[in-house]
Coordinates of C-alpha atoms in Angstrom, one line a residue:
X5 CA 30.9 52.2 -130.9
X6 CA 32.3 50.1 -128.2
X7 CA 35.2 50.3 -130.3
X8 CA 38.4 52.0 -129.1
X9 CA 39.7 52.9 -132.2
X10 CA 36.3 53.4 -133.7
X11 CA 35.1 55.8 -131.3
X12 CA 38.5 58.3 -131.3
X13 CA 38.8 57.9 -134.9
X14 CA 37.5 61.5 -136.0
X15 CA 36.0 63.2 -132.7
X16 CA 36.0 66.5 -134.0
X17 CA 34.2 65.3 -137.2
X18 CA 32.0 63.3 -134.5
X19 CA 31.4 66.4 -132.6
X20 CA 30.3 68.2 -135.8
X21 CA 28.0 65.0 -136.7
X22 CA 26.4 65.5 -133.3
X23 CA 26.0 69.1 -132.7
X24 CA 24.1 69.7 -136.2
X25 CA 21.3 67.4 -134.7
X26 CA 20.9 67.3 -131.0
X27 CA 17.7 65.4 -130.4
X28 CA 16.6 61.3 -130.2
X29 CA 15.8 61.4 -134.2
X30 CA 20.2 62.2 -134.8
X31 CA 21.6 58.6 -135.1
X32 CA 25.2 59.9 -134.6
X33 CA 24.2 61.0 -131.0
X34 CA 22.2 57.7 -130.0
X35 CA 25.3 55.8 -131.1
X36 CA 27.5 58.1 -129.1
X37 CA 25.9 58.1 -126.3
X38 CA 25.4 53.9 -126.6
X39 CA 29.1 54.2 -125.4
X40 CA 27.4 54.6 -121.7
X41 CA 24.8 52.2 -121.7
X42 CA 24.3 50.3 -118.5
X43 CA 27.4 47.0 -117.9
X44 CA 24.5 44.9 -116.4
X45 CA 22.6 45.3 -120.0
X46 CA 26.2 44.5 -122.0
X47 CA 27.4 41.9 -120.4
X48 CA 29.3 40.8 -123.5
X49 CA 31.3 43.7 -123.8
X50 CA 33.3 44.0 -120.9
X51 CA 35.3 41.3 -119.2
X52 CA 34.3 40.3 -115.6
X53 CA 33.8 43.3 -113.2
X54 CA 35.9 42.8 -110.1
X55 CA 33.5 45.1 -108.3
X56 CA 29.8 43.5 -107.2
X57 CA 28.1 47.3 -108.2
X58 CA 26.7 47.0 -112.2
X59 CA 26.2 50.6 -111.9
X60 CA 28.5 51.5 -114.8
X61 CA 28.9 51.9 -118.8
X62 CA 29.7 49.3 -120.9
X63 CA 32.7 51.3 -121.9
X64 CA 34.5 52.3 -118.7
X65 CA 37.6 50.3 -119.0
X66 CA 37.5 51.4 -122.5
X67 CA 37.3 55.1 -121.5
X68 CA 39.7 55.2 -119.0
X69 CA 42.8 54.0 -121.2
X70 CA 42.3 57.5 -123.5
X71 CA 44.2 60.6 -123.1
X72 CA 43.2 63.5 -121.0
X73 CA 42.8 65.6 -123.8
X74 CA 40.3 63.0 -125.7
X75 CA 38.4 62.9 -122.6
X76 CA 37.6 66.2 -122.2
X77 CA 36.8 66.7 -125.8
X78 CA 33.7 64.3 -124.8
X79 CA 33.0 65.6 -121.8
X80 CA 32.4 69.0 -123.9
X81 CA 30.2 66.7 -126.6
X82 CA 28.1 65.6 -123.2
X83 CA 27.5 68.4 -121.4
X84 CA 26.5 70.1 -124.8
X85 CA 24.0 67.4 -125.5
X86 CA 22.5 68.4 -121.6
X87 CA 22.4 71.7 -122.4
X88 CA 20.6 71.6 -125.4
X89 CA 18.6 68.5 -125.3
X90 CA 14.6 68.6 -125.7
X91 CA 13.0 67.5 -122.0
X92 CA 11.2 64.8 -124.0
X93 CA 14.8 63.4 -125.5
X94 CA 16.2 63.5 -122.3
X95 CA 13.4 61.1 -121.4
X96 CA 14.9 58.5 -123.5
X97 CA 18.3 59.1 -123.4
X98 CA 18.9 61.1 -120.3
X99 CA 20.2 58.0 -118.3
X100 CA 23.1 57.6 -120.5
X101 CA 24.3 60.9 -121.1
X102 CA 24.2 61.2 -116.9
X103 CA 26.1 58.0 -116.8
X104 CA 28.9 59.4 -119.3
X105 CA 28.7 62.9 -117.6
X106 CA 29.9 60.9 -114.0
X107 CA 32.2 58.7 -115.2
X108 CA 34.3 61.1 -117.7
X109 CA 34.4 63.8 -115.3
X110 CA 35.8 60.8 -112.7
X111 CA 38.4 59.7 -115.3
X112 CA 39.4 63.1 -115.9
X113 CA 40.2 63.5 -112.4
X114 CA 42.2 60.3 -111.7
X115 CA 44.2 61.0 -114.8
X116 CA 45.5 64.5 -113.2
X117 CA 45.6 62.8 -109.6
X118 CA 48.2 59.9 -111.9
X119 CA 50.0 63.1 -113.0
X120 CA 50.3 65.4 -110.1
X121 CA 52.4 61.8 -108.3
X122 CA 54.9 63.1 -111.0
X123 CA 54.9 66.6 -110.6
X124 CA 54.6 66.6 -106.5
X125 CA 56.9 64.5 -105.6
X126 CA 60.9 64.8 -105.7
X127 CA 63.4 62.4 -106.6
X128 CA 64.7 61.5 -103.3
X129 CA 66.4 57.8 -102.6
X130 CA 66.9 56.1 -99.3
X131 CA 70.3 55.8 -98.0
X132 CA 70.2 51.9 -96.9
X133 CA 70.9 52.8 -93.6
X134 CA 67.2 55.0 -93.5
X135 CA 65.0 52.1 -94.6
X136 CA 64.7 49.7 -91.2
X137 CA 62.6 51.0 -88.5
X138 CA 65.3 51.1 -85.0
X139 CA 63.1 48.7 -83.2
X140 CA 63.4 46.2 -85.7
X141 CA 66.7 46.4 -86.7
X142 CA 68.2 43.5 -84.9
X143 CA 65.0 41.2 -85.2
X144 CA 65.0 39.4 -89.0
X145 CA 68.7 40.0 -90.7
X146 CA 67.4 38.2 -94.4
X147 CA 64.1 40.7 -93.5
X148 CA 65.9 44.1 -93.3
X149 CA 68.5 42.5 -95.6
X150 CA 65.2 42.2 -98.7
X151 CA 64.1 45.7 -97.6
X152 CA 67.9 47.8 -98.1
X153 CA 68.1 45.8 -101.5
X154 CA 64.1 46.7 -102.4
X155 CA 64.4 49.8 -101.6
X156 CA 67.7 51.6 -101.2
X157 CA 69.2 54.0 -103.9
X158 CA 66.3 54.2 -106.2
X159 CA 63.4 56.8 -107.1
X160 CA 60.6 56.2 -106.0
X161 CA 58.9 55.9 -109.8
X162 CA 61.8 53.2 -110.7
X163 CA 60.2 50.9 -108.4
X164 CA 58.3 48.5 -110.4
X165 CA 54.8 47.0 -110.0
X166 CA 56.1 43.6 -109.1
X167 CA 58.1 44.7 -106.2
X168 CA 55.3 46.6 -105.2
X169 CA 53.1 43.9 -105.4
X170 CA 55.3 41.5 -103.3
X171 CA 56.0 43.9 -100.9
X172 CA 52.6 44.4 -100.2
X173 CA 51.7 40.8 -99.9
X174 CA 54.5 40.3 -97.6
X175 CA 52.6 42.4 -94.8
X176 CA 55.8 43.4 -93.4
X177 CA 55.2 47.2 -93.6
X178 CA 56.2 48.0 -89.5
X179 CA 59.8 46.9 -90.3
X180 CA 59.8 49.9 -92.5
X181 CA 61.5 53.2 -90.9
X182 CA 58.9 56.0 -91.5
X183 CA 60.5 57.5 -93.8
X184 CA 61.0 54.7 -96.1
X185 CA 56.9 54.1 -95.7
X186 CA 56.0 57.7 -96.9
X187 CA 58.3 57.2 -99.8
X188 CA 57.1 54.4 -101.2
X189 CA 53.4 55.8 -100.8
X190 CA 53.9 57.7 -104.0
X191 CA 54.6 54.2 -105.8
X192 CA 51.7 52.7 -104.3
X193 CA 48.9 55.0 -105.0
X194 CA 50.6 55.3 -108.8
X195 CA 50.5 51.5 -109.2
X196 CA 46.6 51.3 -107.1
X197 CA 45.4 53.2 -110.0
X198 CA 47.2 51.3 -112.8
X199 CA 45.6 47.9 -111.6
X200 CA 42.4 49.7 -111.5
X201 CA 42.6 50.8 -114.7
X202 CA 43.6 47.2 -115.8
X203 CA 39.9 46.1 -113.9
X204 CA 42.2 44.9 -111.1
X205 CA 42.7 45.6 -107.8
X206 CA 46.1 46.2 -106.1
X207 CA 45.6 44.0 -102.8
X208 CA 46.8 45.0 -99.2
X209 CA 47.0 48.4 -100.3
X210 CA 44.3 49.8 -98.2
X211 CA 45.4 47.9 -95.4
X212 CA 49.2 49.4 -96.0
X213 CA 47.8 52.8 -95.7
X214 CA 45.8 52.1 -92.6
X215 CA 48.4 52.2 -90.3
X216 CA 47.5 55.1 -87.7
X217 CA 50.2 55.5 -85.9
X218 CA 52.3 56.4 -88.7
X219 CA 49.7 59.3 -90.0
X220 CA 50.8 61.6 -87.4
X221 CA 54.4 62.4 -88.9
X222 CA 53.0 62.6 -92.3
X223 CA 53.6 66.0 -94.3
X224 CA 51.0 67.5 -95.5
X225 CA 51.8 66.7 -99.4
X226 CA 51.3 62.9 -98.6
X227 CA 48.2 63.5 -97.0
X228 CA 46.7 65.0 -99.5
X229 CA 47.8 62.3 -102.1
X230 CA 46.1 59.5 -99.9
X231 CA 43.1 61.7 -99.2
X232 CA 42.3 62.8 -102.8
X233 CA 42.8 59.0 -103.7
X234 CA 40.4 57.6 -101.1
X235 CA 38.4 60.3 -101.9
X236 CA 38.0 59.6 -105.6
X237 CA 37.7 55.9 -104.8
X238 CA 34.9 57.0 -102.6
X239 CA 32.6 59.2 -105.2
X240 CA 33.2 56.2 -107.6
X241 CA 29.0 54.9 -107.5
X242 CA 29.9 51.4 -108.3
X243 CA 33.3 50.8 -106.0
X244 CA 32.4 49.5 -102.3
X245 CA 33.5 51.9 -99.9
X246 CA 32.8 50.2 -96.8
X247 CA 33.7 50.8 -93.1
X248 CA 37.5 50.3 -93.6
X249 CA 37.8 52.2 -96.6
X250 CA 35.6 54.8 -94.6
X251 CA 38.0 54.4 -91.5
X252 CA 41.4 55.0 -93.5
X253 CA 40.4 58.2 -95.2
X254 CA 39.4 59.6 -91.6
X255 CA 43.2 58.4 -90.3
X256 CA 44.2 60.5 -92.8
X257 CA 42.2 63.4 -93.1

């Protein structure tokens, strides 16, 4: 059941398999709920974990590539199971129902965070003469000169992951005028969570949106974007959200 392709391959005929039966003796529903046994305990079925926490399914990088809709449909299955699960079932399987409770709720809501990047945010482009912060318009000419080519005359979702990814690494956000920064924030978050999803982690990104003194001219839609972000990073049990993470969601709250 680890399986993809397995696992989607009839899930209303799944659901019917499951519902007819809900208690420890129905082998459809053990199986179904196998999909959220512990990582730590499957260490063969995942790939290495990039975060040190083992609190998580088996599954989770499995789960997280399906649709929305699929997702809900067993997030339904689960929280049926919960409601009509014998205490003394729940005792043996109670652990990974909870597990797949948390973590398909959580991938619900970082699939309509993905979305609402689409649906909030216009498609503006930077004029090349918008893109280099005054004070550091004379200082590096190849610099500025990389940053007006990046950046100028595109949408902000036609910036790909590898200019994202260099332009992070580069650590040169403060030549950046601020409205060049709070367009690209869009790109960033969208690419953060493809990485994660991948089981990789988009570097420098936190440390790009830890710059205070930008915050203050911020509108309010692009704090919310980088709030809801950090905060679903935040609920995620087996992430480290540690004092930095901490201190860049209160910059921007």
């Amino acid at each position: 059941m680890s399986n993809k392709d397995n696992f989607l391959g009839d899930i209303s005929n799944l659901k019917g398999k499951i519902y007819k039966n809900i208690s420890k003796d129905n082998e459809d529903l053990i199986n179904f709920l196998d999909i959220f046994s512990q990582f730590s305990k499957n260490t063969n079925n995942i790939k290495e974990f990039i975060y040190s926490n083992e609190e998580i399914s088996k599954n989770f990088f499995n789960l997280i590539k399906f649709k929305k809709n699929d997702l809900e449909d067993i997030y339904t299955i689960l929280n049926y199971i919960k409601e009509n699960s014998k205490k003394e079932d729940l005792e043996i399987y109670g652990k990974e129902l909870d597990r797949g409770i948390y973590e398909v709720k959580w991938i619900i809501e970082e699939k309509k965070l993905y979305q609402s990047i689409f649906e909030n945010f216009e498609d503006n482009i930077l004029s090349k003469n918008s893109i280099i912060n005054e004070e550091y318009k004379e200082e590096d000419f190849s610099q500025n000169q990389y940053l007006i080519k990046t950046f100028s005359n595109k949408l902000w979702k036609d910036i790909n992951k590898e200019t994202i990814i260099n332009f992070l690494e580069g650590l040169d956000f403060y030549y950046l005028s601020n409205e060049a920064y709070f367009f690209i924030i869009p790109a960033c978050i969208r690419y953060g969570i493809e990485k994660f999803e991948n089981n990789e982690d988009l570097e420098y990104l936190l440390f790009f949106l830890s710059d205070r003194d930008r915050v203050k001219y911020a509108n309010d839609k692009i704090k919310k974007l980088v709030v809801s972000y950090l905060e679903l990073l935040k609920r995620l049990k087996f992430v480290v959200f540690g004092k930095e993470e901490e201190k860049c969601l209160e910059i921007w709250r």
